[in-house]
Coordinates of C-alpha atoms in Angstrom, one line a residue:
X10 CA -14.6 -2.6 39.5
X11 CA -12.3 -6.0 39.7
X12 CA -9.8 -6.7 37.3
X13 CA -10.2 -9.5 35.0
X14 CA -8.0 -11.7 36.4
X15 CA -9.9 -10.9 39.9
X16 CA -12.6 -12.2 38.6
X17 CA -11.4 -15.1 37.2
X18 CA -10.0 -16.2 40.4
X19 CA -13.2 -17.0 41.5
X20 CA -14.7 -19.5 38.7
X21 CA -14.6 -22.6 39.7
X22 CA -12.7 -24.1 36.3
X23 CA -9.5 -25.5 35.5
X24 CA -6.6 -23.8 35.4
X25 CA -6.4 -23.8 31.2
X26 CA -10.0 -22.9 30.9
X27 CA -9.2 -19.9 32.8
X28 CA -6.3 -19.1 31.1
X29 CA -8.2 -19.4 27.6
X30 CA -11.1 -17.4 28.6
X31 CA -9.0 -14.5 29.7
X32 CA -7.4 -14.1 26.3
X33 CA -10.6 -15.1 24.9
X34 CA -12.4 -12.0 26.5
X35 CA -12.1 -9.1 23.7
X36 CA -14.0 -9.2 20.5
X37 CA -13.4 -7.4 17.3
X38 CA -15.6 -4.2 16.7
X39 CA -19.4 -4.7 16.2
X40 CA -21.7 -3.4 14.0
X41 CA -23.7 -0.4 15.5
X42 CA -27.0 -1.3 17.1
X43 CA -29.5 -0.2 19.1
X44 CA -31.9 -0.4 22.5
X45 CA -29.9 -2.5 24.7
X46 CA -27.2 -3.2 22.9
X47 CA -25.0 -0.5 23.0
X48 CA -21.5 -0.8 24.9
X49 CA -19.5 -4.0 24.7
X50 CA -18.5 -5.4 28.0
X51 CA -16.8 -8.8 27.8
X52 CA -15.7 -10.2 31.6
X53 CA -14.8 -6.2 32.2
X54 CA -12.9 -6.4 29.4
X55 CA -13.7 -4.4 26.1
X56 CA -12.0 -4.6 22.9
X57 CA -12.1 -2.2 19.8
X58 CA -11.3 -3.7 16.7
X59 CA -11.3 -3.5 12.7
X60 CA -11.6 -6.6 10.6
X61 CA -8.8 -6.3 7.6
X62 CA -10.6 -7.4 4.5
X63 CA -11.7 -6.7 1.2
X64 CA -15.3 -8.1 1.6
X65 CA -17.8 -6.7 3.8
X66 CA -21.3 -7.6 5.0
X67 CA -24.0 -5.4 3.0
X68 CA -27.6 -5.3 3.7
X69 CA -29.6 -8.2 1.7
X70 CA -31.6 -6.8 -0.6
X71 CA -33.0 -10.6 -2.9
X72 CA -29.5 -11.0 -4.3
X73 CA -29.4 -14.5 -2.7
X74 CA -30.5 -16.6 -4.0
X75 CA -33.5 -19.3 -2.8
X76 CA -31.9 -22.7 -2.4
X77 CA -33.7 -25.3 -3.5
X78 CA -35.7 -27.4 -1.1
X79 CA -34.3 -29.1 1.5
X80 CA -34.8 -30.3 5.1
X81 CA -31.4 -31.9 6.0
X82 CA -29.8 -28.7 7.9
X83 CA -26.2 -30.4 6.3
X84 CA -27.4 -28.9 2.6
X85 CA -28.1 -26.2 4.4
X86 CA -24.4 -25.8 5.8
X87 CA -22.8 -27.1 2.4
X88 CA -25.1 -24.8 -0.2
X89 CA -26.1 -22.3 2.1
X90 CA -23.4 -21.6 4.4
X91 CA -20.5 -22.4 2.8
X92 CA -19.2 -24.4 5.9
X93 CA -17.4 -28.2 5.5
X94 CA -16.5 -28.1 8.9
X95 CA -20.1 -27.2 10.7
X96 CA -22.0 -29.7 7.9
X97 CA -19.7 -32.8 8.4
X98 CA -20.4 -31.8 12.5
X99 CA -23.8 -32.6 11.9
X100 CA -23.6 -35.1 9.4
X101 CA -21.8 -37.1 12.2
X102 CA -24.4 -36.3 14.9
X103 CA -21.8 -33.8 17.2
X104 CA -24.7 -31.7 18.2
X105 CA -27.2 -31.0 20.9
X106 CA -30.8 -30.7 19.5
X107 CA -32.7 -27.7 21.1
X108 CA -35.9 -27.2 20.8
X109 CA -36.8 -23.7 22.1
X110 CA -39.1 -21.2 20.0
X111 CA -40.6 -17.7 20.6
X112 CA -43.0 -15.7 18.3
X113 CA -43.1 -12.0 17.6
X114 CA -46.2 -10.7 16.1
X115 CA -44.8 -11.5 12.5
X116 CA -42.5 -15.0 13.2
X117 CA -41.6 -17.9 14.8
X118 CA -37.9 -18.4 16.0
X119 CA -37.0 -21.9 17.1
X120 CA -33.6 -22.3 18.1
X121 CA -32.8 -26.3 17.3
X122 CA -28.8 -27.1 17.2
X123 CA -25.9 -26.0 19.1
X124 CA -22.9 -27.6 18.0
X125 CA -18.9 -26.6 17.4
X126 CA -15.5 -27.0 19.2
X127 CA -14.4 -25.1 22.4
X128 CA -13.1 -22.4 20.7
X129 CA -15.3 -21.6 18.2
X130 CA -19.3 -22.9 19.0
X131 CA -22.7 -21.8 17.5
X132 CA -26.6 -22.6 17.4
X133 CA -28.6 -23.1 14.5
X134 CA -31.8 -20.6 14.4
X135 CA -34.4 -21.1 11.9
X136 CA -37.2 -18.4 11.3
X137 CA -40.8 -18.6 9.7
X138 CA -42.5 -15.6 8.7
X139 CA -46.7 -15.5 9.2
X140 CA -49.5 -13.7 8.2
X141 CA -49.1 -14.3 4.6
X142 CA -45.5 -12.2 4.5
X143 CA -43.3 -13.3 1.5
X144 CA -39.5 -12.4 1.5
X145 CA -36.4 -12.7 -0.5
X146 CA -34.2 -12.7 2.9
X147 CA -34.4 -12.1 6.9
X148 CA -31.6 -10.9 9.2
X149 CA -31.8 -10.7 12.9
X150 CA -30.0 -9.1 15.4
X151 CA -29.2 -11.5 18.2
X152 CA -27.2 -11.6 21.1
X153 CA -26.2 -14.9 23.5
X154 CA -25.3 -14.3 27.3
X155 CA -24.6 -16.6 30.5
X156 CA -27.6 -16.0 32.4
X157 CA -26.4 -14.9 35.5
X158 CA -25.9 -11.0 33.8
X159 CA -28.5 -8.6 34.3
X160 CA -26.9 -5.4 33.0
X161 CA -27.6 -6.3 29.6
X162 CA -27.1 -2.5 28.2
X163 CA -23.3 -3.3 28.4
X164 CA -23.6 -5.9 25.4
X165 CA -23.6 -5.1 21.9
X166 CA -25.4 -7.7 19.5
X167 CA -24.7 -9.1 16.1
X168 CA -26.9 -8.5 12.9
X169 CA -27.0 -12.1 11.6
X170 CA -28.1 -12.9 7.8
X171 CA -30.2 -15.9 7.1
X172 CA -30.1 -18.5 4.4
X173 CA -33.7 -19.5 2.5
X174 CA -35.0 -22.5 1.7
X175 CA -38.2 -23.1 0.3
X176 CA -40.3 -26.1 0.0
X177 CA -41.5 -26.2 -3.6
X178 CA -44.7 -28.1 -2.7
X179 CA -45.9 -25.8 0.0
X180 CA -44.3 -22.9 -0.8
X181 CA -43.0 -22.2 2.8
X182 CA -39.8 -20.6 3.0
X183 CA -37.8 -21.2 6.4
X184 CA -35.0 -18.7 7.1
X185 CA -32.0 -20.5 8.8
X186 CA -29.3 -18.3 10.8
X187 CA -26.0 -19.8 11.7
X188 CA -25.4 -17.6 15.4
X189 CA -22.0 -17.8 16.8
X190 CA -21.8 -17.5 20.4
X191 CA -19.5 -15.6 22.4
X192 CA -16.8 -18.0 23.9
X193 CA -16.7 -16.7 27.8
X194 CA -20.5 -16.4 27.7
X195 CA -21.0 -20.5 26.5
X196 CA -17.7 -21.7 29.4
X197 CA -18.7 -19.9 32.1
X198 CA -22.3 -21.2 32.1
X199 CA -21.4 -25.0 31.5
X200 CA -19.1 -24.4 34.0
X201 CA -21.1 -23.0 36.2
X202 CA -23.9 -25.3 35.3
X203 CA -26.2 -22.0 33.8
X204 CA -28.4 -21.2 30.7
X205 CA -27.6 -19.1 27.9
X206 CA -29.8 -16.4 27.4
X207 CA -30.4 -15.4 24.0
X208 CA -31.5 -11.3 23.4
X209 CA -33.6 -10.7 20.2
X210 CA -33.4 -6.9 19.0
X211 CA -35.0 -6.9 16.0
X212 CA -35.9 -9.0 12.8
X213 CA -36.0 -6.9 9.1
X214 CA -37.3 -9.2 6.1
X215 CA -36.9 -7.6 3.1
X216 CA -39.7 -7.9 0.3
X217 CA -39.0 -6.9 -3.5
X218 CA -35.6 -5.1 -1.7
X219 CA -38.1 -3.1 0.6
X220 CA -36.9 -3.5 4.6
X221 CA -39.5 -3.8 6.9
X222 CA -38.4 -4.1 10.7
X223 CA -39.8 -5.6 13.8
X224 CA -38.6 -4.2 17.0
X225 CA -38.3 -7.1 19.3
X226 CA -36.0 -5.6 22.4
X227 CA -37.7 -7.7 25.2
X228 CA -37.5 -10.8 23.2
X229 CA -35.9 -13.6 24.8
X230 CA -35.1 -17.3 24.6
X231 CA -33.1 -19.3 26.8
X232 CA -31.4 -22.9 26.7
X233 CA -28.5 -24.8 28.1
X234 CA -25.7 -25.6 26.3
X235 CA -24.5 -29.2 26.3
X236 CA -20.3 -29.2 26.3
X237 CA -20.4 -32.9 25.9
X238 CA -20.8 -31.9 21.8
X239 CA -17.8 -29.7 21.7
X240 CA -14.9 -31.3 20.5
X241 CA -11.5 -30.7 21.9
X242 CA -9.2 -27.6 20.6
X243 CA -5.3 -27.4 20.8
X244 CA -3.8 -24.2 22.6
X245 CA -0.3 -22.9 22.8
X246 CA 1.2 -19.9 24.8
X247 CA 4.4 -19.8 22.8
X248 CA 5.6 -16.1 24.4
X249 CA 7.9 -15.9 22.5
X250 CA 9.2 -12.8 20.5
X251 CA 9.9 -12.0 17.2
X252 CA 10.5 -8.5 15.9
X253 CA 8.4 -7.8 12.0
X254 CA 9.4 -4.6 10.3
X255 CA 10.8 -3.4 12.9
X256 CA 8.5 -4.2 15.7
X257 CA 8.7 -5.9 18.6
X258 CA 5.6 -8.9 18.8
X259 CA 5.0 -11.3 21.3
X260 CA 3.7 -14.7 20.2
X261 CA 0.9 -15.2 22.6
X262 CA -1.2 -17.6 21.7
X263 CA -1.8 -20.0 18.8
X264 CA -4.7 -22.3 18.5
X265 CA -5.7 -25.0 16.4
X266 CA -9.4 -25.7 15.9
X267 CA -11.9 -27.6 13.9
X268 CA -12.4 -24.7 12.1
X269 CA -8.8 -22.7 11.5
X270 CA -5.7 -22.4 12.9
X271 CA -5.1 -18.6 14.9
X272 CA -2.0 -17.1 15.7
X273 CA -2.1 -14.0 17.6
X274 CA 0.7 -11.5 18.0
X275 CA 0.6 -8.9 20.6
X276 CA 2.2 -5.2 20.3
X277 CA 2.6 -2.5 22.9
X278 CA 2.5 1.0 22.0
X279 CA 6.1 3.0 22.5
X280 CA 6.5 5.0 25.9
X281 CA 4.3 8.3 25.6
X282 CA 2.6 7.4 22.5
X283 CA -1.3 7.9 23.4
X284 CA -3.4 4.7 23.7
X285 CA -5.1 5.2 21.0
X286 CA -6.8 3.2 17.8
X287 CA -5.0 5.2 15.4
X288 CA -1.9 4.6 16.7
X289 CA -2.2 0.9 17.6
X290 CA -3.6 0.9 13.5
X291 CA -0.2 2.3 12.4
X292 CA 2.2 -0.3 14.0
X293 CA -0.6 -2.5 12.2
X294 CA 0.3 -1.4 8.8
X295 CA 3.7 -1.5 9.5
X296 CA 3.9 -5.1 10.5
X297 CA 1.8 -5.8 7.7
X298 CA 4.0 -3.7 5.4
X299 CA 1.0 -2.3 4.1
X300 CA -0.2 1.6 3.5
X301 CA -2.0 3.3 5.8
X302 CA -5.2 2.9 4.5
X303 CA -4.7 -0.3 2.3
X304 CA -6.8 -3.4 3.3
X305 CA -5.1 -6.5 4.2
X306 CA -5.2 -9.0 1.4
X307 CA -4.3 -12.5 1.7
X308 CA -3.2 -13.1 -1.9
X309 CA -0.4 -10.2 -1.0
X310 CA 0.2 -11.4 2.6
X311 CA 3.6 -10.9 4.3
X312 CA 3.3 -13.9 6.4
X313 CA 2.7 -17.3 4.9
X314 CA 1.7 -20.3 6.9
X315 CA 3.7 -24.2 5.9
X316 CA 2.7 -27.6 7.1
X317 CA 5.0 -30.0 6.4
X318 CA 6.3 -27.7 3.6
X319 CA 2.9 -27.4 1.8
X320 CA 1.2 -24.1 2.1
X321 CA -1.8 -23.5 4.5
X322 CA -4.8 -20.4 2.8
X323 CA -6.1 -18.2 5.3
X324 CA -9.5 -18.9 5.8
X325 CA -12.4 -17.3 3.4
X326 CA -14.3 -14.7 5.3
X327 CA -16.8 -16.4 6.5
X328 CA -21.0 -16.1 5.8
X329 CA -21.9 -13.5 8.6
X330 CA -18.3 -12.1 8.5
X331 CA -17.2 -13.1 12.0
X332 CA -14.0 -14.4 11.2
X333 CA -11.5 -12.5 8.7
X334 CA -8.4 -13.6 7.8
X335 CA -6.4 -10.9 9.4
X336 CA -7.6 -8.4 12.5
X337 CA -6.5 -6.3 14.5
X338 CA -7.7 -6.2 18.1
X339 CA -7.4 -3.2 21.0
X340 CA -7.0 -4.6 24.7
X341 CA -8.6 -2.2 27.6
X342 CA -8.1 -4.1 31.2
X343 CA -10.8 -2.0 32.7
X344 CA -13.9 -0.5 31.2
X345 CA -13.1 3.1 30.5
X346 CA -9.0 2.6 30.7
X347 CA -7.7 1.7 27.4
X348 CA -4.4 0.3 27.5
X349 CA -1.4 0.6 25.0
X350 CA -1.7 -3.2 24.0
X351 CA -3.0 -4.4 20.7
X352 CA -3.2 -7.6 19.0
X353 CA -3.4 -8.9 14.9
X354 CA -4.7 -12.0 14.8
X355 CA -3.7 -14.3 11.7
X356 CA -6.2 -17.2 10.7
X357 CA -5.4 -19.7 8.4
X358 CA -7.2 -23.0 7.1
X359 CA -7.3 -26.1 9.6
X360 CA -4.9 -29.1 9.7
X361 CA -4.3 -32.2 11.5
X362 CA -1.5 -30.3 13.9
X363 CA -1.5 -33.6 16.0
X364 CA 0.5 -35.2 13.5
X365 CA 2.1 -32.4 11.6
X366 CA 5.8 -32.9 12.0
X367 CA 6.6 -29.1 10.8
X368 CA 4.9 -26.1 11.3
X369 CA 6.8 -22.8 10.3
X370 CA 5.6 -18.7 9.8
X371 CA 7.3 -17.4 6.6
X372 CA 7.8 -13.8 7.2
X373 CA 8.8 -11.9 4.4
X374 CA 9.9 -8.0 5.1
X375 CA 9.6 -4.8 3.8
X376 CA 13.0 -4.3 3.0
X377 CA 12.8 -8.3 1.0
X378 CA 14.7 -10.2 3.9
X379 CA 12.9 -13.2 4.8
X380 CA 13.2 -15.3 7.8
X381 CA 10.8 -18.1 9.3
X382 CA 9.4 -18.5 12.6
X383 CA 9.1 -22.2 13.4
X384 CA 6.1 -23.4 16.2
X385 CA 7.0 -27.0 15.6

């Protein structure tokens, strides 16, 4: 099997590009699944992680509630979604209208936006049930991929949660699902000049909290993506170290996107520690100077984010729960060779960094001592 960097020597992309979808290529843990989703292969690279937050996503049983009618997909981003960045996108017309649809025996999924910034990119879904079904909510288990793979059992898909609106007139409900698409899958095929192929496991709708399921495992739909919408993302490789309660931590990589600004910090396990998650967890807590098995919580944080000397939030966990404010991330270079490399990955609310004069890391200790770590 080629290394990652093997294989990157061989797409045809600049230089940056391949430099951001190398650290780009490890995702947090998934959700279980099933059929053929069930290993995560990234590029030959696989990641284990564990998002570090209070709030997690729960099955939908009706305790969302039906927005009111709409048809402008920026309401739905606004009320719905709970996302400025993503609703001003298509208020300004930064997207690429798609108009693909497939049916299972029960819905029609049309897949009608893709939209978002090279870092961070996603396509809008919208679902209508048939044969008379009524239902509070619909998730969907969905998975996008450059085209060119065909072992598809090495991918693990993402159960996605929808958002209902219902036309008070006709009483139709349409179920709208904001996917987010896996970075190296959505480069490498406008790169390479290739669809995306999207993988449909299975749709649930739930009816007076009851969950009724549609296997769809040979589902497919397939479009390609348009990289004239994405708008440009700032990314710095700052390698630089800086030790936090008593760990050593290289600054890797920091970028600064429409939708937040990421810093992440790298770790190595000591000499003759085993690669393990439990170990890579416990240099976690202790650069978080939190307890073993206390969440991270932002209010409580040990590292603060200033902008020109005004405090930047971490971002809000977002809708699906892709993006927490703090992770932590396991590197393996090989599938089946874990290595003794870990990451935490800090995300904070987006800013105009082109024209921010100061941008500092307040670390505070466990021991009180303070200290700041300065990027601009």
């Amino acid at each position: 099997m080629k290394k990652l960097n093997e294989v990157f020597d061989e797409i045809k992309t600049p230089d940056l590009w391949k430099d951001n979808l190398y650290d780009a290529a490890y995702f947090e843990k998934k959700k279980s699944s099933r059929g053929i989703f069930k290993k995560v292969v990234i590029a030959t690279v696989v990641v284990l992680a564990i998002t570090a937050c209070t709030i997690t996503v729960c099955a939908v049983t009706g305790v969302i509630d039906v927005l009111p009618f709409f048809k402008d997909d920026v309401k739905v981003y606004k009320e719905g979604f709970k996302d400025e960045v993503s609703a001003e996108k298509i208020d300004k017309g930064q997207f690429q209208e798609v108009e693909k649809s497939v049916e299972t025996e029960n819905a029609v999924i049309k897949a009608t936006k893709f939209f978002g910034d090279w870092d961070e990119c996603y396509t809008l879904f919208e679902v209508t049930l048939k044969n008379g079904i009524v239902a509070e909510e619909v998730t969907m288990e969905i998975l996008g991929l450059d085209s060119i793979i065909t072992d598809t059992e090495k991918y693990l898909g993402d159960t996605f949660r929808s958002v209902p609106v219902t036309d008070e007139e006709t009483g139709e409900t349409v179920f709208y699902f904001n996917v987010l698409n896996a970075y190296t899958h959505v480069v490498t095929s406008l790169q390479e000049d290739r669809d995306m192929t999207y993988y449909i496991s299975s749709l649930c709708y739930y009816t007076n909290g009851i969950k009724h399921e549609e296997i769809t495992d040979t589902l497919t739909m397939t479009y390609k993506p348009d990289g004239n919408v994405l708008t440009d993302v700032g990314t710095e490789y700052p390698q630089r170290q800086v030790e936090i309660n008593g760990v050593d931590l290289n600054v890797y990589r920091v970028v600064y996107s429409d939708y937040k600004m990421e810093i992440e910090l790298r770790y190595t396990l000591d000499e003759g520690l085993e690669p393990s998650w439990d170990n890579g967890h416990q240099i976690y807590t202790q650069v978080l100077g939190i307890g073993e098995y206390e969440e991270f919580r932002k209010e409580n944080a040990n590292m603060k984010l200033f902008v020109d000397d005004v405090e930047v939030d971490y971002v809000e966990p977002d809708f699906n729960g892709q993006f927490k404010p703090c992770s932590m991330g396991w590197l393996w270079p090989e599938v089946n060779q874990p290595s003794n490399e870990f990451t935490i990955n800090l995300r904070f609310d987006s800013f105009d960094y082109f024209n921010a004069q100061s941008i500092v890391l307040q670390i505070t200790e466990s021991d009180g001592n303070v200290f700041n770590y300065a990027f601009r």
